[in-house]
CSV table of C-alpha atoms and ligand atoms in Angstrom, one decimal:
chain,number,residue,atom,x,y,z
A,1,MET,CA,-24.5,-33.8,43.0
A,2,SER,CA,-25.3,-37.1,44.7
A,3,GLU,CA,-23.1,-38.3,47.6
A,4,ARG,CA,-22.6,-41.6,45.9
A,5,LYS,CA,-20.7,-40.1,42.9
A,6,PRO,CA,-18.5,-37.4,44.1
A,7,SER,CA,-15.4,-38.8,42.4
A,8,LEU,CA,-17.0,-38.5,38.9
A,9,SER,CA,-17.8,-34.9,39.5
A,10,LEU,CA,-14.3,-34.3,40.8
A,11,LEU,CA,-12.9,-36.1,37.7
A,12,ALA,CA,-15.0,-33.8,35.5
A,13,PHE,CA,-13.8,-30.7,37.3
A,14,LEU,CA,-10.1,-31.9,37.2
A,15,SER,CA,-10.4,-32.7,33.5
A,16,VAL,CA,-11.7,-29.2,32.7
A,17,ALA,CA,-9.2,-27.6,35.0
A,18,ALA,CA,-6.4,-29.5,33.3
A,19,LEU,CA,-7.6,-28.6,29.8
A,20,GLY,CA,-8.0,-25.1,30.9
A,21,LEU,CA,-4.4,-25.0,31.9
A,22,LEU,CA,-3.3,-26.6,28.7
A,23,ALA,CA,-5.4,-24.1,26.7
A,24,ALA,CA,-4.1,-21.0,28.5
A,25,PRO,CA,-2.1,-18.9,26.1
A,26,ALA,CA,1.5,-18.1,27.1
A,27,ALA,CA,0.2,-14.7,28.2
A,28,ALA,CA,-3.3,-13.5,27.9
A,29,GLY,CA,-2.3,-10.0,28.9
A,30,PRO,CA,-1.6,-7.4,29.8
A,31,ILE,CA,1.8,-7.9,28.4
A,32,VAL,CA,4.6,-5.3,28.5
A,33,LEU,CA,7.3,-5.0,25.8
A,34,ASP,CA,10.4,-3.4,27.5
A,35,PHE,CA,12.9,-4.1,24.6
A,36,GLU,CA,15.5,-5.3,27.1
A,37,GLY,CA,17.6,-8.3,26.0
A,38,LEU,CA,18.4,-7.2,22.5
A,39,LEU,CA,21.6,-5.5,21.2
A,40,SER,CA,22.3,-1.9,20.2
A,41,GLY,CA,20.8,-1.2,16.8
A,42,GLU,CA,19.3,-4.7,16.6
A,43,PRO,CA,16.0,-5.2,14.6
A,44,ILE,CA,13.4,-6.5,17.0
A,45,LEU,CA,11.8,-8.8,14.4
A,46,ASP,CA,10.4,-12.0,16.0
A,47,PHE,CA,12.0,-11.6,19.5
A,48,TYR,CA,8.5,-11.2,21.1
A,49,ASP,CA,7.1,-14.2,19.0
A,50,GLY,CA,9.4,-16.6,20.9
A,51,GLY,CA,12.0,-16.0,18.2
A,52,LEU,CA,15.1,-14.0,17.6
A,53,GLY,CA,16.1,-10.4,17.0
A,54,GLY,CA,18.0,-9.5,13.8
A,55,PHE,CA,21.4,-10.0,15.4
A,56,GLY,CA,20.4,-13.4,17.0
A,57,SER,CA,19.3,-12.2,20.5
A,58,GLY,CA,16.7,-14.4,22.1
A,59,PRO,CA,14.5,-16.2,22.0
A,60,GLY,CA,12.3,-13.7,23.7
A,61,PRO,CA,8.8,-14.4,25.2
A,62,ASP,CA,6.2,-16.0,22.9
A,63,TYR,CA,3.6,-13.3,22.8
A,64,ASN,CA,2.8,-13.7,19.0
A,65,VAL,CA,4.1,-10.2,18.5
A,66,GLN,CA,6.3,-9.4,15.5
A,67,PHE,CA,8.0,-6.2,14.5
A,68,GLY,CA,8.8,-4.8,11.0
A,69,ALA,CA,12.3,-4.9,9.7
A,70,GLN,CA,12.9,-1.1,10.4
A,71,SER,CA,11.9,-1.4,14.1
A,72,LEU,CA,15.2,-1.2,16.0
A,73,VAL,CA,16.4,-1.3,19.6
A,74,SER,CA,18.6,1.6,20.9
A,75,ILE,CA,20.6,1.2,24.1
A,76,ASP,CA,21.4,4.2,26.2
A,77,ALA,CA,24.9,5.5,25.6
A,78,ASP,CA,25.3,5.7,29.4
A,79,ALA,CA,24.8,2.0,29.4
A,80,GLY,CA,27.3,1.1,26.6
A,81,GLY,CA,25.0,1.7,23.6
A,82,ALA,CA,24.6,4.6,21.2
A,83,GLY,CA,21.3,6.0,22.4
A,84,ASN,CA,21.0,9.8,23.1
A,85,PHE,CA,18.3,9.4,25.7
A,86,ALA,CA,17.7,9.4,29.5
A,87,ASN,CA,15.1,8.4,32.1
A,88,GLU,CA,13.6,5.6,29.9
A,89,PRO,CA,10.9,3.8,31.9
A,90,SER,CA,12.7,0.4,31.8
A,91,PRO,CA,16.5,0.9,31.4
A,92,SER,CA,18.4,0.8,29.2
A,93,SER,CA,16.8,-0.2,25.9
A,94,VAL,CA,14.0,1.5,23.9
A,95,ALA,CA,12.5,1.0,20.4
A,96,PHE,CA,12.9,3.5,17.5
A,97,PHE,CA,13.2,3.6,13.7
A,98,ALA,CA,15.9,5.1,11.6
A,99,GLN,CA,14.0,5.0,8.3
A,100,GLY,CA,10.6,4.0,7.0
A,101,PRO,CA,7.1,4.8,8.3
A,102,GLY,CA,7.6,3.9,11.9
A,103,VAL,CA,7.9,1.1,14.4
A,104,ILE,CA,5.4,-1.4,12.9
A,105,MET,CA,4.1,-4.0,15.4
A,106,ASN,CA,2.0,-7.0,14.2
A,107,VAL,CA,0.0,-9.1,16.7
A,108,LEU,CA,-1.2,-12.5,15.7
A,109,PRO,CA,-4.0,-13.4,16.2
A,110,GLY,CA,-4.7,-9.9,17.6
A,111,PHE,CA,-5.3,-8.0,20.8
A,112,THR,CA,-8.3,-6.0,22.2
A,113,THR,CA,-9.4,-3.2,24.5
A,114,ALA,CA,-6.4,-1.0,25.0
A,115,LEU,CA,-2.8,-0.1,24.3
A,116,SER,CA,-0.5,2.0,26.4
A,117,LEU,CA,3.1,3.1,26.0
A,118,TYR,CA,5.8,5.6,26.9
A,119,TYR,CA,7.4,7.8,24.3
A,120,ALA,CA,10.1,10.6,24.1
A,121,ALA,CA,9.9,13.1,21.3
A,122,ALA,CA,12.6,15.8,21.9
A,123,ASN,CA,11.8,18.1,18.9
A,124,VAL,CA,9.2,16.5,16.6
A,125,GLY,CA,6.0,14.9,17.6
A,126,GLY,CA,4.5,11.6,16.3
A,127,SER,CA,1.4,9.5,16.4
A,128,VAL,CA,0.1,6.0,17.1
A,129,THR,CA,-2.4,4.3,14.9
A,130,VAL,CA,-4.1,1.0,15.6
A,131,TRP,CA,-5.2,-1.2,12.7
A,132,SER,CA,-7.5,-4.2,12.2
A,133,GLY,CA,-5.1,-5.8,9.7
A,134,LEU,CA,-1.4,-6.6,9.6
A,135,ASP,CA,1.3,-4.0,8.7
A,136,GLY,CA,-1.0,-1.0,9.1
A,137,THR,CA,-3.8,-2.2,6.8
A,138,GLY,CA,-7.5,-2.7,7.1
A,139,ILE,CA,-9.7,-0.4,9.3
A,140,GLN,CA,-8.1,2.2,11.5
A,141,LEU,CA,-9.4,1.4,14.9
A,142,ALA,CA,-7.8,4.3,16.8
A,143,ALA,CA,-5.3,7.2,16.4
A,144,LEU,CA,-3.5,9.2,19.0
A,145,ASN,CA,-1.3,12.3,18.5
A,146,LEU,CA,2.0,12.3,20.4
A,147,PRO,CA,3.1,15.9,21.1
A,148,VAL,CA,6.7,16.9,21.6
A,149,THR,CA,7.9,16.1,25.2
A,150,GLY,CA,10.9,18.4,25.2
A,151,THR,CA,14.4,18.1,26.6
A,152,THR,CA,14.2,19.6,30.0
A,153,CYS,CA,13.9,16.5,32.3
A,154,GLY,CA,17.6,16.0,32.9
A,155,GLY,CA,20.1,13.3,31.9
A,156,ASP,CA,21.0,10.0,33.5
A,157,PRO,CA,23.7,11.5,33.4
A,158,ALA,CA,23.4,12.3,29.6
A,159,GLY,CA,20.8,12.1,27.0
A,160,LEU,CA,18.7,14.6,25.0
A,161,PHE,CA,15.5,12.5,24.7
A,162,ASN,CA,14.9,12.7,28.4
A,163,CYS,CA,11.2,13.5,28.9
A,164,TRP,CA,8.9,10.5,28.7
A,165,ALA,CA,5.2,10.7,28.5
A,166,HIS,CA,2.8,7.8,29.3
A,167,VAL,CA,-0.2,7.6,26.9
A,168,ALA,CA,-3.0,5.1,26.5
A,169,VAL,CA,-5.6,4.5,23.7
A,170,ASN,CA,-8.8,2.5,23.9
A,171,PHE,CA,-10.5,0.9,21.0
A,172,SER,CA,-13.2,-1.5,19.9
A,173,GLY,CA,-12.7,-4.6,17.8
A,174,ILE,CA,-9.6,-6.8,17.3
A,175,ALA,CA,-6.3,-5.0,16.4
A,176,ARG,CA,-3.6,-6.8,14.5
A,177,SER,CA,-1.1,-4.1,14.0
A,178,VAL,CA,0.1,-0.7,15.4
A,179,ASN,CA,2.2,1.9,13.8
A,180,PHE,CA,4.3,3.9,16.3
A,181,SER,CA,5.1,6.8,14.0
A,182,GLY,CA,6.8,10.2,13.7
A,183,SER,CA,10.0,11.5,12.1
A,184,ALA,CA,12.7,8.9,11.6
A,185,ASP,CA,15.2,8.9,14.4
A,186,GLN,CA,13.2,11.6,16.3
A,187,ILE,CA,11.0,9.6,18.6
A,188,ALA,CA,11.6,6.7,21.0
A,189,PHE,CA,9.1,4.2,22.5
A,190,ASP,CA,9.3,2.0,25.6
A,191,ASP,CA,7.2,-0.3,27.8
A,192,ILE,CA,4.5,-0.9,25.1
A,193,SER,CA,1.6,-2.6,27.0
A,194,LEU,CA,-1.1,-4.7,25.3
A,195,GLU,CA,-4.2,-5.0,27.4
A,196,LYS,CA,-5.6,-8.4,26.2
A,197,LEU,CA,-4.2,-10.9,23.7
A,198,VAL,CA,-6.7,-12.9,21.6
A,199,PRO,CA,-6.1,-16.6,22.2
A,200,GLU,CA,-4.7,-18.6,19.3
A,201,PRO,CA,-7.4,-20.6,17.3
A,202,GLY,CA,-6.1,-23.9,18.7
A,203,THR,CA,-6.9,-22.6,22.1
A,204,PHE,CA,-10.6,-22.3,21.3
A,205,ALA,CA,-10.6,-26.0,20.1
A,206,LEU,CA,-9.0,-27.1,23.3
A,207,LEU,CA,-11.5,-25.1,25.4
A,208,GLY,CA,-14.3,-26.5,23.3
A,209,GLY,CA,-13.0,-30.0,24.0
A,210,GLY,CA,-12.8,-29.3,27.7
A,211,LEU,CA,-16.4,-28.1,27.7
A,212,ALA,CA,-17.5,-31.1,25.7
A,213,ALA,CA,-15.8,-33.4,28.2
A,214,LEU,CA,-17.5,-31.6,31.1
A,215,LEU,CA,-20.9,-32.0,29.5
A,216,TRP,CA,-20.3,-35.6,28.7
A,217,LEU,CA,-19.2,-36.4,32.2
A,218,ARG,CA,-22.1,-34.5,33.7
A,219,ARG,CA,-24.6,-36.4,31.6
A,220,ARG,CA,-23.0,-39.7,32.7
A,221,SER,CA,-23.1,-38.7,36.3
B,1,CA,CA1,21.3,8.4,29.1
B,2,CA,CA1,19.2,5.4,31.0
B,3,CA,CA1,13.2,-0.5,28.0
């Protein structure tokens, strides 16, 4: 860098910095879904895609995460809801499903590296499967069994699903859906954490534009 043209280099730096800020996704991760802010029994739907839950709650944070129609929120009965649970990691709402194959989570355009969550399974265990396609399709990237956690951890003051286990799963590739499964109405999930969100395609274009601007300014200087 010559002393005669510091301002141009500074301009290039600021241009790229500004484009970088513009290009930054709402959250690159890790992000945590705590299911707070929805109503008792409400379908989660697009709440974590900057949209609304099935009863109109929201908009929630724009993580590009959507849930299947059978993925519901339960609020602890001790906090005014109908949930028979206690000691949930983030009070007082959790995710569950009353029918269907499980809590289905879609992530557009995807996430990488790892997934972690808390679950409570009083009597019947479950599983987590990570998929390359939406709605549990494509290649299965990872699977994790979720053993029964029991009912001996005490209420808050009440709640049968009171023992929560923290589990994590690592995988390679880009995941676009996860099925949090088990027997319907027999397993609850909370604080689902996604390690790293894939930026939206538009973000790459912006980043590319920023790099092109930097190269052009460097050549000129
Ligand atoms: Ca409770
Ligand atoms: Ca509670
Ligand atoms: Ca929660």
